[in-house]
CSV table of C-alpha atoms and ligand atoms in Angstrom, one decimal:
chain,number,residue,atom,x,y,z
A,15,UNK,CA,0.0,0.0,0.0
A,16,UNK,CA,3.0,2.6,1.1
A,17,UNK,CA,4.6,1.2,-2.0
A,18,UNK,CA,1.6,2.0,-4.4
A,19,UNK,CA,1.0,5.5,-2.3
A,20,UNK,CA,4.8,6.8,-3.4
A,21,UNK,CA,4.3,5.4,-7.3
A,22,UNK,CA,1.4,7.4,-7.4
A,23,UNK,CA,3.0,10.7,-6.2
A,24,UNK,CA,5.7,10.3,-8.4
A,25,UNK,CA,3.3,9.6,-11.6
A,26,UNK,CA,1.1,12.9,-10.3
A,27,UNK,CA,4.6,15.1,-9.9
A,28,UNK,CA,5.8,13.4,-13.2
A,29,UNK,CA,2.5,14.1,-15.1
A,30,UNK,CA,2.5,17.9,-13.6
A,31,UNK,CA,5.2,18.2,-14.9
A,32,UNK,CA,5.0,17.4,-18.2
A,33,UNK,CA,1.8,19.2,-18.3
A,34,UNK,CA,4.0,22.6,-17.3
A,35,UNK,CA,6.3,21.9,-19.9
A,36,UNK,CA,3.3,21.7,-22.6
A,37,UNK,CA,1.4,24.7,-21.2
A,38,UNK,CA,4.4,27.0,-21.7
A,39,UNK,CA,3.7,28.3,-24.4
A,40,UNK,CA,6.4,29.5,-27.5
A,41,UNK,CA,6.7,33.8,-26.9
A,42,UNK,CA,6.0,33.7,-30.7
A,43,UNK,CA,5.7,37.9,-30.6
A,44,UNK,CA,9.0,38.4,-29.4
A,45,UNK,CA,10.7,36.3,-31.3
A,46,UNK,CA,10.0,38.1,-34.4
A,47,UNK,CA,10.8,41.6,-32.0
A,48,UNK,CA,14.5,39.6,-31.2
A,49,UNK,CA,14.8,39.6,-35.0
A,50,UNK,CA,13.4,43.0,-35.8
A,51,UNK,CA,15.9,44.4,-32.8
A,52,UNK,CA,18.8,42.7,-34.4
A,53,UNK,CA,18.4,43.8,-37.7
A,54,UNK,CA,18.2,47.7,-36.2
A,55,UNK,CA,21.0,47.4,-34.2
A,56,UNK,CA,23.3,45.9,-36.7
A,57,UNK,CA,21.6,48.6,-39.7
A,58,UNK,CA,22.4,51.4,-36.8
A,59,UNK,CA,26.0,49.9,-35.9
A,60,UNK,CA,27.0,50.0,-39.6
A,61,UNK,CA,25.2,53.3,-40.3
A,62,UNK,CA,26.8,55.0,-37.4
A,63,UNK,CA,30.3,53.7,-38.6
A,64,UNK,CA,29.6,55.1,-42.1
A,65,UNK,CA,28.9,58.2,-40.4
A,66,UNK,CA,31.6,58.5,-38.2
A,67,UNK,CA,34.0,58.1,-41.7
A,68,UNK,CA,31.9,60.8,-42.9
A,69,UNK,CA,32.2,62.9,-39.8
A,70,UNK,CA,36.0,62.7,-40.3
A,71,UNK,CA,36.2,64.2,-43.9
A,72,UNK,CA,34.3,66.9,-42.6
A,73,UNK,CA,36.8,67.8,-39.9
A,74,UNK,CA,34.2,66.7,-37.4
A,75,UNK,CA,37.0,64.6,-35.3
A,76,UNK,CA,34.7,64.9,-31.9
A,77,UNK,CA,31.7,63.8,-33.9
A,78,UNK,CA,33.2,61.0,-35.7
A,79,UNK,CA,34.3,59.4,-32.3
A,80,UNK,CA,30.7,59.5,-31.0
A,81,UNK,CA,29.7,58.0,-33.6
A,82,UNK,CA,32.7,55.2,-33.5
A,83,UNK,CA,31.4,54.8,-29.9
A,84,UNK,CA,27.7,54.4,-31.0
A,85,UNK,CA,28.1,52.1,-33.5
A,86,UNK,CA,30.1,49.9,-30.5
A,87,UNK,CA,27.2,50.3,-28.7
A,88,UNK,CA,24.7,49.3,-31.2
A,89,UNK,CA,26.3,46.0,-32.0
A,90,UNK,CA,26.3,45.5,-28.4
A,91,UNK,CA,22.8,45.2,-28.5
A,92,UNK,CA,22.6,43.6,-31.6
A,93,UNK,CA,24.7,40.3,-29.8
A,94,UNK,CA,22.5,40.8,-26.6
A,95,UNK,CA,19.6,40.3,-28.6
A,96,UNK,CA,20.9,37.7,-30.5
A,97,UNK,CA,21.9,35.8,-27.3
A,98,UNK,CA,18.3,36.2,-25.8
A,99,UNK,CA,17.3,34.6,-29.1
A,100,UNK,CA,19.7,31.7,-29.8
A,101,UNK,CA,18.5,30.8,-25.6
A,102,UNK,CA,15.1,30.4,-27.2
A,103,UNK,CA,16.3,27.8,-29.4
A,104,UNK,CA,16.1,29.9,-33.0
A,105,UNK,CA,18.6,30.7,-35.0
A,106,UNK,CA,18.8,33.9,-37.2
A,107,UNK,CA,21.4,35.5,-39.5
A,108,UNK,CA,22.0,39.1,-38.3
A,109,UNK,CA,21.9,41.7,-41.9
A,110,UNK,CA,22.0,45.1,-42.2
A,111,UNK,CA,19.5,46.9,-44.1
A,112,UNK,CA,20.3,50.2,-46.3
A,113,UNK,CA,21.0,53.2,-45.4
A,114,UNK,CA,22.1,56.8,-46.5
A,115,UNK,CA,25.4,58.5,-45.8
A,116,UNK,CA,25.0,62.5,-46.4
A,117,UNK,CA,26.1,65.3,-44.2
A,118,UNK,CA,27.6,65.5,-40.7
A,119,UNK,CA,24.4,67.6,-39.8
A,120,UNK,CA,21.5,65.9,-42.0
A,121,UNK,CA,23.1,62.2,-40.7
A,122,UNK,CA,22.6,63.8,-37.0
A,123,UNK,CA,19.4,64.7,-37.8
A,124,UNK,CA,19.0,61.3,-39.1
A,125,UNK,CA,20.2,59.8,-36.0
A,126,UNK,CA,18.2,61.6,-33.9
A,127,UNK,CA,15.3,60.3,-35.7
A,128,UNK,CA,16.0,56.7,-35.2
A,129,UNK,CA,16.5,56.9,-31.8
A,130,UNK,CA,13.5,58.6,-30.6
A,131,UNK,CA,12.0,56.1,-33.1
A,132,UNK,CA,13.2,53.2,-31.1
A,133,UNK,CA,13.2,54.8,-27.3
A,134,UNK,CA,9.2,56.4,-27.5
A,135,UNK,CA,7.9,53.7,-30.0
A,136,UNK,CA,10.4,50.1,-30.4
A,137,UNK,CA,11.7,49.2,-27.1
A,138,UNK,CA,8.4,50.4,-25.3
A,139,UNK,CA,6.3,48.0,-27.9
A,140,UNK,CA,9.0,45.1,-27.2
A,141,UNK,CA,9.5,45.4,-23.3
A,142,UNK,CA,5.9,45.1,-22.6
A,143,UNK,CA,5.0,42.2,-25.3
A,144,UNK,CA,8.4,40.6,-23.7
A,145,UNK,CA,6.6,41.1,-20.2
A,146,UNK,CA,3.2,39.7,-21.6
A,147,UNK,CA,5.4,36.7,-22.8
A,148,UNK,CA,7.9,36.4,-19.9
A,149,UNK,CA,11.2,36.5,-21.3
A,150,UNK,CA,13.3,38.0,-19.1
A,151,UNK,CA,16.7,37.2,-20.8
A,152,UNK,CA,14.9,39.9,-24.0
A,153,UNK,CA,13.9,42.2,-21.2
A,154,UNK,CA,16.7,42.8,-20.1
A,155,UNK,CA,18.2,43.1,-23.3
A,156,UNK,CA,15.4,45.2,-24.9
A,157,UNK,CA,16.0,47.5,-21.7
A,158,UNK,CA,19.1,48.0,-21.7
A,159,UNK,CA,19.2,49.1,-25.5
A,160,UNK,CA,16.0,51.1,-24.8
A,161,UNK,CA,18.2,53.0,-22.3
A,162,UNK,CA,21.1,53.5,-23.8
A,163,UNK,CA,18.6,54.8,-27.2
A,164,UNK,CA,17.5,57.4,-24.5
A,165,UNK,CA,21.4,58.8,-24.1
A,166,UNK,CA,22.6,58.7,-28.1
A,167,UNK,CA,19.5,60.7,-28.7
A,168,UNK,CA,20.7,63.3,-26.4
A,169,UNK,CA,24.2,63.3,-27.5
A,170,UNK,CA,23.1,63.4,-30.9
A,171,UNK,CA,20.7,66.3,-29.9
A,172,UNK,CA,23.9,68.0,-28.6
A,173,UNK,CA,26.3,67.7,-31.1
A,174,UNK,CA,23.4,69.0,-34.2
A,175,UNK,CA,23.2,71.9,-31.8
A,176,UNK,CA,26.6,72.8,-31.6
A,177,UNK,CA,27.0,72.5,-35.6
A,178,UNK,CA,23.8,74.9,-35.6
A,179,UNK,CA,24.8,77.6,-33.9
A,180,UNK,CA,28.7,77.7,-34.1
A,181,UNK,CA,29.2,75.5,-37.1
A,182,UNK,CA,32.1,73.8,-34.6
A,183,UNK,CA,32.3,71.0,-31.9
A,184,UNK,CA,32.6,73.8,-29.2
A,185,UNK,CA,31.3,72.9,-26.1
A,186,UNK,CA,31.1,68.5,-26.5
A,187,UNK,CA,33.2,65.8,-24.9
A,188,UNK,CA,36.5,65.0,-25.9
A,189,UNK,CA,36.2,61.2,-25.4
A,190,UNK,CA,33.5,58.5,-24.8
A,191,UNK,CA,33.2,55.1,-22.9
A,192,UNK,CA,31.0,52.3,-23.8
A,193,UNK,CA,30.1,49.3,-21.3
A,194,UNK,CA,31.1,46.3,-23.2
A,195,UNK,CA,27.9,44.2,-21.6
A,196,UNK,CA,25.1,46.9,-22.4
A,197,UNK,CA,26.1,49.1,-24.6
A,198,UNK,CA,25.7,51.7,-22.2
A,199,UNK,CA,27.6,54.9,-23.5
A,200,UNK,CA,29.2,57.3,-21.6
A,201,UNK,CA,30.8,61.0,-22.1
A,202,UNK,CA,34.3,59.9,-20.6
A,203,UNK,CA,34.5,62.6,-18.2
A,204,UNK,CA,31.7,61.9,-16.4
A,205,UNK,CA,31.6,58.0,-16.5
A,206,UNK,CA,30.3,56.0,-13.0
A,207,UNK,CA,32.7,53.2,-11.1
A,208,UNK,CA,29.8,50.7,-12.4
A,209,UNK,CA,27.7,51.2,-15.3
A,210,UNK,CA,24.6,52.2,-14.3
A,211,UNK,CA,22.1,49.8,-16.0
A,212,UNK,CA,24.6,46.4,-15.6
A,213,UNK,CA,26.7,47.1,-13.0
A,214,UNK,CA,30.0,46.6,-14.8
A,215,UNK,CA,32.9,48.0,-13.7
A,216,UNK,CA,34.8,51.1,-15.0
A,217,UNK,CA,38.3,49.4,-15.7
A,218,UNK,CA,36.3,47.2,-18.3
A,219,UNK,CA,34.9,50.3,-19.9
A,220,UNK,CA,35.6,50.6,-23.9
A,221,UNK,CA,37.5,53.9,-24.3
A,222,UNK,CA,36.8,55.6,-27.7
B,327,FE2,FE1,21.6,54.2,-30.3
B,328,FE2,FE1,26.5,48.2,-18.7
């Protein structure tokens, strides 16, 4: 009887079990925001390079390193993503889509208009399906480049600014740091001791 008590516990715990596993269901939505997130970063990382080359023929040495810095970041996120995707079992080949180099000043403006794009519409959309769906490996990720999207915009903001009104970099940082886990980017002189959405230290900071 004690015997027949324990088999049946096990085949209840076994059979709750598998019924757990078959109920959790496949976060179909963010999948295909994983995929749509890659493919922006790594378009962003390869447009920002471009326009950091750009930025450099224009004299615009200042510019051209935030821009080296930001297209770090970007691919940061693009591997983040990719990482939160590949843990969900799918496999995707990351590919940039076309872009347009023109000036310093229209490819800020430019900039500034993919950002907001993905820090007021993108990431907001994709943190909350990603909550609906409960992937917290692409919330984090999705959060951290939804963040970092908030800064670029301002440093973007910045540097258009300073072309506006004294057609020079007067005024914006000298160097820039980039937190090689989140893509968190910094204005070098004012960096924290641990990056302030992943906690990684200083020391491992990228310097640009
Ligand atoms: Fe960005
Ligand atoms: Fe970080």
């Amino acid at each position: 009887m004690k015997k027949f008590a324990i088999f049946s516990f096990a085949a209840l715990a076994a059979g709750a079990m598998l019924l757990g596993s078959c109920s959790k269901t496949t976060p179909v939505k963010t999948i295909e925001n994983l995929k749509a997130g890659i493919t922006g970063e790594t378009t962003a990382s390869a447009k920002y390079a471009a326009f950091a080359a750009k930025a450099r023929t224009e004299g615009y040495d200042t510019i051209a390193k935030m821009f080296d810095a930001t297209s770090k970041a970007e691919s940061i996120h693009a591997s983040n993503h990719m990482a939160a995707l590949t843990k969900l079992g799918v496999e995707f080949t990351a590919k940039a889509d076309s872009f347009q180099v023109k000036t310093t000043k229209e490819n800020l403006e430019d900039a500034i208009k993919g950002e907001n794009y993905e820090n007021t519409s993108m990431y907001p959309e994709f943190i909350k399906v990603a909550t609906e769906e409960k992937v917290p490996e692409a919330i984090t990720s999705f959060t951290w480049a939804f963040d970092t999207e908030k800064k670029h915009q301002v440093f973007y903001q910045k540097a258009l600014d300073a072309i506006n009104t004294t057609n020079a970099e007067t005024g914006l940082p000298f160097a820039w740091a980039v937190c090689p886990k989140c893509g968190n980017t910094y204005d070098a002189a004012h960096i924290d001791d641990f990056c302030a959405f992943c906690q990684t230290p200083k020391e491992k900071f990228i310097m640009f």
